[in-house]
Coordinates of C-alpha atoms and ligand atoms in Angstrom, one line a residue:
Chain A
M1 CA -15.6 -11.6 -22.7
Q2 CA -16.7 -9.1 -25.3
D3 CA -14.7 -9.0 -28.6
I4 CA -15.3 -5.4 -29.3
I5 CA -15.3 -2.6 -26.8
Q6 CA -16.4 0.9 -27.9
G7 CA -16.5 4.1 -26.1
K8 CA -15.3 7.6 -25.5
A9 CA -11.8 8.2 -24.2
Y10 CA -10.8 9.9 -21.0
V11 CA -7.1 10.6 -21.0
L12 CA -4.9 10.7 -17.9
G13 CA -1.2 11.0 -17.2
D14 CA 1.5 8.8 -15.5
N15 CA 1.5 7.4 -12.0
I16 CA -2.3 7.8 -11.5
D17 CA -2.5 6.4 -8.0
T18 CA -5.6 4.9 -6.3
D19 CA -5.9 7.9 -4.0
Q20 CA -6.6 10.0 -7.1
I21 CA -9.0 7.4 -8.5
I22 CA -11.0 7.3 -5.3
P23 CA -9.9 9.5 -2.4
A24 CA -9.6 7.9 0.9
K25 CA -12.4 9.8 2.6
H26 CA -14.9 8.1 0.3
L27 CA -13.9 4.6 1.2
V28 CA -16.5 4.4 3.9
Y29 CA -19.5 3.7 1.6
S30 CA -21.0 0.2 1.4
L31 CA -20.1 -1.8 -1.7
S32 CA -22.9 -4.3 -1.0
D33 CA -25.7 -1.8 -0.9
P34 CA -27.0 -1.2 -4.5
E35 CA -27.9 2.4 -4.0
E36 CA -25.0 3.4 -1.8
R37 CA -22.4 1.9 -4.0
K38 CA -23.3 4.4 -6.7
L39 CA -21.4 7.0 -4.6
Y40 CA -18.2 5.3 -5.7
G41 CA -19.1 6.1 -9.3
K42 CA -20.0 9.7 -8.3
Y43 CA -16.5 10.3 -6.8
A44 CA -14.5 8.2 -9.2
M45 CA -11.4 10.2 -10.4
S46 CA -12.3 13.1 -8.1
G47 CA -8.8 13.1 -6.6
V48 CA -7.1 13.9 -10.0
P49 CA -5.8 17.5 -9.9
D50 CA -7.9 19.6 -12.2
A51 CA -5.2 20.4 -14.6
A52 CA -4.5 16.7 -15.2
A53 CA -8.2 15.7 -15.5
G54 CA -9.0 14.8 -19.1
L55 CA -5.9 15.6 -21.2
P56 CA -4.8 17.4 -23.2
Q57 CA -6.7 20.4 -22.0
G58 CA -7.5 19.3 -18.4
N59 CA -10.4 20.5 -16.3
V60 CA -12.8 17.9 -17.7
R61 CA -14.9 16.2 -15.1
F62 CA -14.9 12.4 -15.3
V63 CA -18.4 12.2 -13.9
P64 CA -20.9 15.1 -14.3
E65 CA -22.1 16.7 -11.1
N66 CA -25.1 14.8 -9.5
D67 CA -24.4 11.7 -11.6
H68 CA -22.6 8.4 -11.0
R69 CA -22.1 7.4 -14.6
S70 CA -19.3 8.8 -16.7
P71 CA -19.8 9.8 -20.3
F72 CA -16.4 8.2 -20.9
Q73 CA -16.0 4.4 -21.2
I74 CA -12.3 3.9 -22.0
I75 CA -9.4 5.3 -20.0
I76 CA -6.1 6.0 -21.6
G77 CA -3.2 6.1 -19.1
G78 CA 0.6 6.4 -19.1
K79 CA 3.1 4.6 -16.9
N80 CA 2.4 2.8 -13.6
F81 CA -1.4 3.2 -13.7
G82 CA -3.1 2.4 -10.4
C83 CA -0.1 2.7 -8.1
G84 CA -0.3 3.1 -4.4
S85 CA -3.0 1.8 -2.1
S86 CA -4.3 -1.7 -2.7
R87 CA -8.0 -0.5 -2.4
E88 CA -10.1 -2.6 -4.7
H89 CA -12.6 0.3 -4.4
A90 CA -10.5 1.9 -7.2
P91 CA -11.2 -0.5 -10.1
E92 CA -14.7 -1.0 -8.7
A93 CA -15.4 2.7 -8.7
M94 CA -14.3 2.9 -12.3
Q95 CA -16.6 0.1 -13.2
I96 CA -19.5 1.6 -11.4
A97 CA -18.9 4.8 -13.3
G98 CA -19.1 2.7 -16.5
I99 CA -15.5 2.1 -17.5
Q100 CA -15.1 -0.9 -19.8
A101 CA -11.4 -0.9 -20.5
V102 CA -8.2 0.9 -19.6
A103 CA -5.3 1.1 -22.0
A104 CA -2.1 2.2 -20.3
E105 CA 1.6 1.8 -20.9
S106 CA 2.1 -0.1 -17.6
Y107 CA 0.3 -0.8 -14.4
A108 CA 1.0 -1.2 -10.7
R109 CA 0.5 -4.8 -10.1
I110 CA -2.0 -4.8 -7.3
F111 CA -4.4 -2.6 -9.3
Y112 CA -3.8 -4.8 -12.4
R113 CA -4.5 -7.9 -10.4
N114 CA -7.6 -6.5 -8.7
S115 CA -9.1 -5.4 -12.1
V116 CA -8.6 -8.9 -13.5
D117 CA -9.4 -11.0 -10.4
G118 CA -12.5 -8.9 -9.6
G119 CA -13.6 -9.0 -13.3
F120 CA -14.2 -5.2 -13.3
F121 CA -12.7 -4.5 -16.8
I122 CA -9.8 -5.5 -18.9
P123 CA -6.5 -3.6 -18.2
F124 CA -4.7 -3.5 -21.6
E125 CA -1.1 -2.6 -22.0
T126 CA -0.3 -0.4 -25.0
T127 CA 2.9 -0.9 -27.1
Q128 CA 3.4 2.9 -27.4
R129 CA 2.5 6.0 -25.5
L130 CA -1.1 7.0 -26.4
I131 CA -1.3 10.1 -24.4
G132 CA -1.0 12.8 -27.1
E133 CA -2.3 10.3 -29.7
V134 CA -5.7 10.2 -28.1
K135 CA -7.6 13.2 -26.8
T136 CA -10.3 13.1 -24.2
G137 CA -13.6 12.7 -26.0
D138 CA -12.2 10.8 -29.0
D139 CA -14.2 7.7 -30.2
L140 CA -12.3 4.5 -29.5
E141 CA -12.7 0.9 -30.5
I142 CA -10.8 -2.0 -29.0
N143 CA -10.7 -5.2 -30.9
V144 CA -9.9 -7.8 -28.2
P145 CA -9.1 -10.9 -30.4
K146 CA -7.0 -8.8 -32.7
G147 CA -5.3 -6.9 -29.9
T148 CA -5.8 -3.5 -31.4
L149 CA -7.1 -0.1 -30.4
T150 CA -8.5 2.2 -33.1
N151 CA -9.0 5.9 -32.6
R152 CA -12.0 6.4 -34.8
T153 CA -11.7 10.2 -34.5
S154 CA -8.2 10.3 -36.0
G155 CA -8.5 7.1 -38.0
K156 CA -5.3 5.6 -36.5
T157 CA -4.9 2.0 -35.2
Y158 CA -2.5 0.9 -32.4
S159 CA -1.5 -2.5 -31.2
L160 CA -2.0 -3.7 -27.7
R161 CA 0.2 -6.2 -25.8
P162 CA -1.1 -9.8 -25.6
L163 CA -2.9 -10.4 -22.3
G164 CA -0.7 -13.4 -21.5
D165 CA -1.1 -15.2 -18.2
V166 CA -4.2 -13.4 -17.1
L167 CA -6.2 -14.2 -20.2
E168 CA -7.5 -17.4 -18.6
I169 CA -8.8 -15.5 -15.6
I170 CA -10.4 -12.8 -17.8
K171 CA -12.0 -15.5 -19.9
A172 CA -13.3 -17.2 -16.8
G173 CA -14.7 -13.9 -15.6
G174 CA -12.6 -13.4 -12.5
V175 CA -10.6 -15.3 -9.9
F176 CA -13.6 -17.1 -8.3
A177 CA -14.5 -18.7 -11.6
Y178 CA -10.9 -19.4 -12.2
A179 CA -10.5 -21.1 -8.8
R180 CA -13.5 -23.2 -9.6
Q181 CA -11.9 -24.3 -12.9
A182 CA -8.8 -25.2 -11.0
G183 CA -10.9 -27.4 -8.7
F184 CA -10.4 -25.4 -5.5
L185 CA -14.0 -24.4 -5.2
K186 CA -17.2 -26.4 -5.6
S187 CA -19.4 -24.9 -8.4
Chain B
M1 CA 20.2 -23.4 -10.0
G2 CA 19.3 -22.3 -6.5
M3 CA 16.4 -20.2 -5.2
T4 CA 16.1 -16.9 -3.5
M5 CA 14.3 -16.5 -0.1
T6 CA 11.1 -15.4 -1.8
E7 CA 11.2 -18.3 -4.2
K8 CA 11.8 -20.8 -1.4
V9 CA 8.9 -19.5 0.7
L10 CA 6.5 -19.7 -2.3
A11 CA 7.8 -23.1 -3.4
R12 CA 7.2 -24.6 0.1
H13 CA 3.7 -23.1 0.2
A14 CA 2.9 -24.5 -3.2
G15 CA 4.0 -28.0 -2.2
R16 CA 6.8 -27.9 -4.7
T17 CA 10.5 -28.5 -4.4
R18 CA 11.3 -25.6 -6.7
V19 CA 9.7 -22.7 -8.5
A20 CA 11.1 -20.1 -10.9
P21 CA 10.3 -16.5 -11.6
G22 CA 7.2 -16.2 -13.9
D23 CA 5.6 -19.5 -12.6
N24 CA 2.0 -19.2 -11.8
I25 CA 1.3 -21.2 -8.7
W26 CA -1.4 -21.6 -6.0
V27 CA 0.0 -21.1 -2.5
D28 CA -1.3 -22.0 1.0
V29 CA -1.8 -18.9 3.1
D30 CA -0.6 -18.7 6.7
I31 CA -2.3 -15.4 7.7
L32 CA -4.9 -13.3 6.1
M33 CA -5.2 -9.8 7.5
T34 CA -7.9 -7.2 6.8
H35 CA -8.9 -3.9 8.4
D36 CA -11.9 -1.6 8.6
V37 CA -11.6 -0.1 5.1
C38 CA -11.3 -3.3 3.1
G39 CA -12.8 -5.8 5.6
P40 CA -16.5 -5.0 4.9
G41 CA -16.0 -5.3 1.1
T42 CA -14.1 -8.6 1.6
I43 CA -16.8 -10.0 3.9
G44 CA -19.5 -8.9 1.4
I45 CA -17.8 -10.9 -1.4
F46 CA -17.1 -13.8 0.8
R47 CA -20.8 -14.1 1.7
K48 CA -21.9 -13.7 -1.8
Q49 CA -19.5 -16.3 -3.2
F50 CA -19.6 -18.9 -0.5
G51 CA -23.1 -18.4 0.9
P52 CA -24.5 -16.6 4.0
T53 CA -23.7 -19.5 6.3
A54 CA -20.1 -20.2 5.0
R55 CA -17.3 -20.5 7.6
V56 CA -13.8 -19.1 7.0
W57 CA -11.2 -21.7 6.1
D58 CA -9.3 -21.5 9.4
R59 CA -10.4 -19.2 12.2
E60 CA -6.8 -19.1 13.7
K61 CA -5.5 -17.6 10.4
V62 CA -7.8 -14.7 9.9
V63 CA -6.6 -11.5 11.7
I64 CA -8.8 -8.4 11.7
I65 CA -7.4 -5.1 12.8
P66 CA -9.5 -1.9 12.6
D67 CA -7.1 1.0 12.3
H68 CA -7.9 3.4 9.5
Y69 CA -11.0 5.5 10.4
I70 CA -11.3 5.2 14.1
F71 CA -11.4 8.6 15.9
T72 CA -13.9 10.3 13.6
N73 CA -17.6 11.1 13.8
D74 CA -18.2 9.8 10.3
Q75 CA -21.2 7.4 10.7
H76 CA -20.3 5.3 7.6
A77 CA -16.9 4.7 9.2
H78 CA -18.6 3.5 12.4
R79 CA -20.9 1.2 10.5
N80 CA -17.9 -0.4 8.9
I81 CA -16.5 -1.3 12.3
D82 CA -20.0 -2.8 13.1
V83 CA -19.8 -5.0 10.0
L84 CA -16.4 -6.3 11.2
R85 CA -17.8 -7.0 14.7
T86 CA -20.8 -8.9 13.5
F87 CA -18.6 -11.0 11.2
V88 CA -16.1 -11.8 14.0
K89 CA -18.9 -12.9 16.3
E90 CA -20.6 -15.0 13.7
Q91 CA -17.3 -16.7 12.8
D92 CA -16.0 -16.7 16.3
L93 CA -12.6 -15.3 15.3
P94 CA -10.0 -15.1 18.1
Y95 CA -7.8 -12.4 16.5
Y96 CA -9.9 -9.3 16.4
Y97 CA -8.7 -6.1 17.9
D98 CA -11.8 -4.2 18.6
V99 CA -12.2 -0.4 18.8
G100 CA -13.0 0.8 22.3
T101 CA -11.7 -2.3 24.1
D102 CA -8.4 -3.1 25.8
K103 CA -7.6 -5.2 22.8
Y104 CA -7.6 -2.3 20.4
K105 CA -4.2 -2.0 18.7
G106 CA -4.1 0.6 15.9
V107 CA -2.1 0.4 12.6
C108 CA -2.3 -3.1 11.3
H109 CA 1.3 -3.5 10.0
I110 CA 2.7 -2.7 13.4
A111 CA 0.0 -4.6 15.3
L112 CA 0.7 -7.8 13.4
P113 CA 4.2 -8.3 14.7
E114 CA 3.4 -7.0 18.2
E115 CA 0.7 -9.7 18.4
G116 CA 3.0 -12.5 17.0
H117 CA 1.3 -12.9 13.6
T118 CA 4.5 -12.4 11.6
R119 CA 6.8 -15.3 11.4
P120 CA 9.8 -16.3 9.2
G121 CA 9.2 -18.5 6.2
E122 CA 5.4 -17.9 6.2
V123 CA 3.0 -16.4 3.6
L124 CA 1.0 -13.4 4.7
F125 CA -1.6 -11.6 2.6
G126 CA -3.4 -8.5 3.7
T127 CA -5.9 -6.1 2.1
D128 CA -3.5 -3.3 2.4
S129 CA -0.6 -2.4 0.1
H130 CA 1.8 -2.0 3.0
T131 CA 1.4 -5.6 4.1
C132 CA 4.9 -5.8 2.5
T133 CA 6.2 -4.4 5.9
A134 CA 6.2 -8.0 7.3
G135 CA 9.0 -9.0 4.9
A136 CA 11.2 -7.7 7.7
F137 CA 10.5 -11.0 9.4
G138 CA 11.8 -13.1 6.5
E139 CA 8.4 -14.0 5.2
F140 CA 6.5 -13.5 2.0
A141 CA 4.0 -10.7 2.6
T142 CA 2.1 -8.7 0.1
G143 CA -1.1 -6.6 -0.4
I144 CA -4.2 -7.8 -2.2
G145 CA -7.7 -6.6 -3.0
N146 CA -11.0 -7.6 -1.6
T147 CA -11.8 -10.2 -4.1
D148 CA -8.6 -12.1 -3.6
A149 CA -9.0 -11.8 0.2
A150 CA -12.5 -13.2 0.0
L151 CA -11.2 -16.1 -2.0
I152 CA -8.5 -16.8 0.6
M153 CA -11.1 -16.5 3.4
G154 CA -13.0 -19.4 1.8
I155 CA -10.3 -21.7 0.6
G156 CA -7.0 -20.6 2.2
K157 CA -5.2 -20.3 -1.1
L158 CA -4.3 -17.8 -3.7
W159 CA -2.6 -17.8 -7.1
V160 CA 0.7 -15.9 -7.3
K161 CA 3.1 -15.3 -10.1
V162 CA 6.6 -15.9 -8.7
P163 CA 8.5 -12.6 -8.8
E164 CA 12.1 -12.1 -9.7
T165 CA 14.2 -10.8 -6.9
M166 CA 16.2 -7.5 -6.9
R167 CA 18.8 -7.5 -4.2
F168 CA 19.9 -4.3 -2.4
E169 CA 23.1 -4.6 -0.3
F170 CA 24.1 -1.9 2.2
E171 CA 27.7 -1.9 3.4
G172 CA 28.6 -0.4 6.8
P173 CA 26.5 0.5 9.8
L174 CA 24.3 3.6 9.6
P175 CA 26.0 6.9 10.4
P176 CA 24.3 8.5 13.4
Y177 CA 22.3 11.0 11.3
L178 CA 20.7 8.3 9.0
M179 CA 17.7 6.1 9.4
A180 CA 16.2 3.2 7.3
K181 CA 13.8 5.8 5.8
D182 CA 16.8 7.5 4.2
L183 CA 17.9 4.3 2.7
I184 CA 14.6 3.3 1.2
L185 CA 13.9 6.9 -0.1
H186 CA 17.3 6.8 -1.7
I187 CA 16.6 3.4 -3.4
I188 CA 13.2 4.6 -4.7
G189 CA 14.8 7.7 -6.1
D190 CA 17.3 5.5 -7.9
I191 CA 14.9 3.0 -9.4
G192 CA 11.7 5.0 -9.6
M193 CA 8.1 4.4 -8.6
D194 CA 7.8 1.4 -11.0
G195 CA 11.4 0.3 -10.7
A196 CA 10.5 -2.9 -8.9
T197 CA 7.1 -3.6 -10.5
Y198 CA 6.1 -7.2 -9.6
R199 CA 9.5 -8.0 -8.2
A200 CA 10.7 -8.9 -4.8
M201 CA 13.1 -6.5 -3.2
E202 CA 15.6 -8.2 -0.9
F203 CA 17.6 -6.1 1.5
A204 CA 20.9 -7.4 2.8
G205 CA 24.5 -6.6 3.7
D206 CA 25.9 -5.7 7.1
G207 CA 24.3 -2.3 7.0
V208 CA 20.8 -3.9 6.9
M209 CA 21.6 -6.6 9.3
S210 CA 22.8 -4.0 11.8
L211 CA 19.3 -2.4 11.9
S212 CA 16.8 -3.0 14.6
I213 CA 13.6 -4.9 13.7
E214 CA 11.6 -1.7 13.6
E215 CA 14.1 -0.1 11.2
R216 CA 14.0 -3.2 9.0
M217 CA 10.2 -2.8 8.9
T218 CA 10.6 0.7 7.6
L219 CA 12.7 -0.6 4.7
C220 CA 10.2 -3.3 3.7
N221 CA 7.3 -1.0 4.3
M222 CA 8.1 1.2 1.3
V223 CA 8.9 -1.4 -1.3
I224 CA 5.3 -0.8 -2.7
E225 CA 6.3 2.8 -3.4
A226 CA 8.8 1.3 -6.0
G227 CA 6.1 -1.0 -7.3
G228 CA 7.6 -4.1 -5.5
K229 CA 5.5 -7.2 -4.9
N230 CA 7.2 -7.9 -1.5
G231 CA 10.2 -6.9 0.5
I232 CA 12.3 -9.4 2.4
I233 CA 15.2 -9.5 4.8
P234 CA 17.2 -12.5 5.8
T235 CA 16.3 -14.0 9.2
D236 CA 19.0 -13.6 11.9
A237 CA 19.3 -13.6 15.7
V238 CA 17.5 -10.1 15.8
T239 CA 14.5 -11.5 13.9
E240 CA 14.4 -14.7 16.0
A241 CA 14.7 -12.9 19.3
F242 CA 11.8 -10.6 18.4
V243 CA 9.5 -13.3 17.0
K244 CA 10.1 -15.6 19.9
S245 CA 9.2 -12.9 22.3
K246 CA 5.8 -12.5 20.7
T247 CA 4.7 -16.1 19.8
A248 CA 5.3 -19.7 20.7
K249 CA 4.2 -20.9 17.3
P250 CA 6.8 -22.9 15.4
Y251 CA 8.2 -21.5 12.1
Q252 CA 10.8 -22.5 9.6
P253 CA 13.1 -19.7 8.3
V254 CA 14.5 -19.7 4.8
A255 CA 17.8 -18.4 3.4
D256 CA 19.0 -17.6 -0.1
D257 CA 20.8 -20.5 -1.8
R258 CA 24.4 -19.7 -2.6
D259 CA 23.6 -20.0 -6.3
A260 CA 20.3 -18.1 -6.1
R261 CA 19.7 -16.0 -9.2
F262 CA 18.8 -12.4 -8.8
H263 CA 17.2 -10.0 -11.3
S264 CA 19.9 -7.5 -10.3
V265 CA 22.2 -6.7 -7.4
R266 CA 22.8 -3.1 -6.2
R267 CA 25.4 -2.2 -3.7
Y268 CA 25.5 0.9 -1.6
K269 CA 27.8 2.3 1.1
T270 CA 25.7 3.7 3.9
A271 CA 28.3 6.4 4.5
D272 CA 27.6 7.8 1.0
I273 CA 23.9 8.4 1.7
Q274 CA 22.6 11.7 2.8
P275 CA 19.5 12.5 4.9
T276 CA 16.9 12.1 2.1
V277 CA 13.5 13.6 1.3
A278 CA 10.9 12.8 -1.4
K279 CA 9.5 16.0 -2.7
P280 CA 5.9 16.5 -3.8
H281 CA 4.1 14.7 -5.3
S282 CA 5.8 11.3 -5.6
P283 CA 8.0 9.1 -3.4
D284 CA 10.6 8.9 -6.2
N285 CA 11.0 12.7 -6.5
R286 CA 14.3 12.5 -4.5
G287 CA 16.2 15.4 -3.0
T288 CA 18.5 15.7 0.0
A289 CA 17.5 17.6 3.1
R290 CA 20.4 19.9 2.5
E291 CA 19.2 20.7 -1.1
C292 CA 15.8 21.5 0.2
T293 CA 17.0 23.6 3.1
G294 CA 14.9 26.8 3.4
T295 CA 11.6 25.2 2.1
R296 CA 9.0 26.8 4.3
L297 CA 6.7 24.4 6.2
D298 CA 3.3 24.8 7.8
R299 CA 3.3 21.4 9.4
A300 CA 5.3 18.3 10.5
Y301 CA 3.7 14.9 11.0
I302 CA 5.2 11.9 12.8
G303 CA 3.2 8.8 12.6
S304 CA 2.0 5.8 10.4
C305 CA 3.2 2.3 9.8
T306 CA 6.4 3.8 8.3
G307 CA 7.4 6.4 10.9
G308 CA 5.1 5.9 13.9
K309 CA 6.9 3.2 15.8
L310 CA 8.6 3.7 19.1
N311 CA 12.1 4.0 17.6
D312 CA 10.8 6.7 15.3
F313 CA 9.5 8.7 18.3
I314 CA 12.8 8.1 20.2
A315 CA 14.6 9.5 17.2
A316 CA 12.3 12.5 16.9
A317 CA 12.6 13.2 20.7
K318 CA 16.4 13.2 20.6
I319 CA 16.2 16.1 18.2
L320 CA 13.2 17.9 19.7
K321 CA 14.4 17.8 23.3
G322 CA 14.8 21.3 24.6
H323 CA 13.5 23.0 21.5
Q324 CA 10.3 24.6 20.4
V325 CA 8.7 23.7 17.1
K326 CA 7.9 26.5 14.6
A327 CA 5.8 24.3 12.3
D328 CA 2.6 22.8 13.7
T329 CA 3.7 19.3 14.7
Y330 CA 1.5 16.3 15.0
I331 CA 2.5 13.1 16.9
V332 CA 0.5 10.0 16.1
P333 CA 1.6 6.7 17.7
A334 CA 0.9 3.7 15.3
T335 CA -0.4 1.4 18.0
T336 CA -1.5 1.5 21.6
E337 CA 1.7 -0.3 22.5
V338 CA 3.7 2.5 20.9
A339 CA 1.5 5.0 22.8
K340 CA 2.4 3.3 26.1
G341 CA 6.0 3.5 25.1
L342 CA 5.7 7.3 24.7
A343 CA 4.6 7.6 28.3
T344 CA 7.2 5.2 29.7
T345 CA 10.3 5.7 27.6
R346 CA 12.7 8.3 28.9
L347 CA 15.5 10.4 27.5
D348 CA 17.6 11.9 30.3
G349 CA 14.8 11.5 32.8
Q350 CA 12.0 13.0 30.6
T351 CA 9.3 10.9 29.0
L352 CA 8.9 11.2 25.2
I353 CA 5.4 12.7 25.8
E354 CA 6.9 15.4 28.1
I355 CA 9.5 16.2 25.5
F356 CA 6.9 16.5 22.7
Q357 CA 4.6 18.6 24.9
Q358 CA 7.4 20.9 25.9
A359 CA 8.4 21.3 22.3
G360 CA 4.8 22.4 21.5
A361 CA 3.7 19.4 19.5
K362 CA 0.2 18.1 19.4
I363 CA -0.1 14.5 20.5
S364 CA -2.9 12.3 19.3
Q365 CA -5.1 10.7 22.0
G366 CA -5.5 7.6 19.9
A367 CA -3.3 5.2 17.9
S368 CA -4.4 4.9 14.3
C369 CA -3.6 5.7 10.6
A370 CA -5.0 9.2 11.2
A371 CA -3.9 11.7 8.5
C372 CA -1.4 9.4 6.8
L373 CA -4.2 8.8 4.2
G374 CA -6.2 11.9 4.8
G375 CA -9.4 10.2 6.0
P376 CA -12.7 11.8 6.9
S377 CA -12.5 15.6 7.2
D378 CA -12.3 15.6 11.1
T379 CA -9.2 13.4 11.1
F380 CA -6.4 14.4 13.5
G381 CA -3.6 16.1 11.5
R382 CA -5.4 16.1 8.1
L383 CA -4.3 18.7 5.6
N384 CA -7.5 20.5 4.9
K385 CA -6.0 23.3 2.7
S386 CA -2.9 24.0 0.7
E387 CA -0.5 23.5 3.5
V388 CA 3.1 22.4 3.1
C389 CA 3.9 19.4 5.3
I390 CA 7.0 17.2 6.1
S391 CA 6.0 13.8 7.2
T392 CA 7.4 10.4 8.3
T393 CA 4.7 8.6 6.3
N394 CA 5.2 6.8 3.0
R395 CA 3.1 8.5 0.3
N396 CA 3.0 12.1 -1.0
F397 CA 0.6 11.7 -4.0
P398 CA -1.7 14.6 -4.6
G399 CA -4.4 14.6 -1.9
R400 CA -2.9 11.7 0.0
M401 CA -3.0 13.5 3.3
G402 CA -6.2 15.4 2.6
S403 CA -6.4 18.4 0.3
K404 CA -5.2 17.9 -3.3
T405 CA -3.7 21.3 -3.2
A406 CA -1.4 20.4 -0.2
Q407 CA 2.3 19.6 -0.6
V408 CA 3.9 16.8 1.2
Y409 CA 7.6 16.0 1.7
L410 CA 8.6 12.6 3.0
A411 CA 11.6 12.2 5.3
S412 CA 13.0 10.3 8.3
P413 CA 11.9 11.2 11.9
Y414 CA 15.3 12.9 12.4
T415 CA 14.8 15.2 9.4
V416 CA 11.1 15.8 10.2
A417 CA 11.9 16.8 13.8
A418 CA 14.8 19.1 12.8
S419 CA 12.6 20.7 10.1
A420 CA 9.7 21.2 12.6
I421 CA 12.0 23.2 14.9
R422 CA 13.2 25.5 12.2
G423 CA 9.8 25.7 10.3
E424 CA 11.7 24.9 7.1
I425 CA 13.3 21.8 5.7
T426 CA 16.5 21.2 7.7
D427 CA 19.3 18.6 7.6
P428 CA 19.2 16.7 11.0
R429 CA 23.0 17.0 11.3
E430 CA 22.4 20.6 12.4
F431 CA 20.9 19.2 15.6
L432 CA 22.9 15.9 16.1
Ligands
LIG501 S1 -0.5 4.2 8.5 FE1 -0.9 5.0 6.4 S2 0.2 3.7 5.0 FE2 0.1 2.6 7.0 S3 -1.7 1.3 6.9 FE3 -2.4 3.2 7.8 S4 -3.0 4.5 6.0 FE4 -1.8 2.8 5.2

């Protein structure tokens, strides 16, 4: 687990569901094929309505055309991030696009669990609403041991909620490593 | 202090005498279900983590039901079915419902009970968020991702945080114009899309216990739209009669302890509830059919694990009989068994199919998820432009049924059928 996560912010709204994160028609690509899986990065966030893509102004592409990596590394979300379908393709598509952390007010639980168990990135919960405080493109730094998020563009620092129960799984690197530690799996 | 049904099922599967909300436990899994969208990813992780020659933990407990992208020319989608086929053969799995064979079923959440895989008191995980539907059978059932599913495939266990239980009681049988869909849309409107996040939603009261098993499934199906971990309904004679007609496997039902502790209890009188819709673009954007009267519609859609069961089509047919639809109307049976029912069930001498045909509806040749989740561009019923649709499905997020400029209203089969006839949102009482 990294102590410091740095990157540019991509700001989204409330109730971002997994159909917006990766629309259903793209769920047909192979995740095992190293080339084909890049398509998930290419289409990550392509279901977000244009006006809500990259707040506050909107109309900001998450991934440039003909690319599968995003220029943004940290997503700022509102309430109930990742609701809807249980597709693990959603956090995985975000990881393939280069996302290293999400900081949202709250999460839908299957998405939260998939992010942690699959070891894709850390889903942080914020203690206040950061939409409006952070703009798409701002430079962010998350200090994991301190539990803070700093907007280096504005100079303001915000606290994050403790990771709690899932910290052990995150530290282990995902649910398989965690199950090994619990003795359910041979190493 | 006593335990709720959900707590009891989880305690038993963790080998404990009791658990409390917030406990992190490992539970033994009775059934793991996967389908064509998440199966290939799950299988990939299983092979990577356990090795190319690894065997599943129990071949009797893995159920694979292709249902999402079936009737399409998309080559990637076909390849995914091939991945399932190869795996099933390799592992010699008995419960696989292959496309293009007599065993093919259709939508997994409806196929599971039809094939006897849902039993009271058990633990069911599935790689689909609507796995919660099976809570109608008095079991703990919830959706998971590919990684968790791959772990279960190998070891038959998964960690769970015991959820608190919210209880919803309905008093009085349903008035003739209401369906379970109205009740659940009403609840979601009350508590919001994250109102039950990581909690169990238990449905009870004589209003709920008077529902058929299919209607109970509709209630549990949409708990995920309120963020719920699982839905659950007490086991009674209706449950037992259904389950025993499908399987001879033994099971042990659970019931709430008298001193069980709930996160909250909400009580409703069914007579106070109106035919309800969820307006675009979220399932908690509640309105009544009456309030929305006059909203122009391009399309009506009847199908999915929420509203594509035989009782849903019987309800729609009652209203459509003898009328012509003004909105383009799509009929998609959830499973092949439901499709057979359309051809054999009669209302006043006419089969449901005849009623739908005479009304001018388009009937899908195959049972599957179809346009409920949009799917590949050639999917039956998909919204490919900025159409306005009323649907018996469960989600109306932007782009859910195809184009992100389309607008979807969710409603009961009664309301959808009534609205199809007028070409605008209509309270079903106008036709009942
Ligand atoms: S019918 Fe719709 S909601 Fe149900 S499993 Fe299929 S895609 Fe999901």
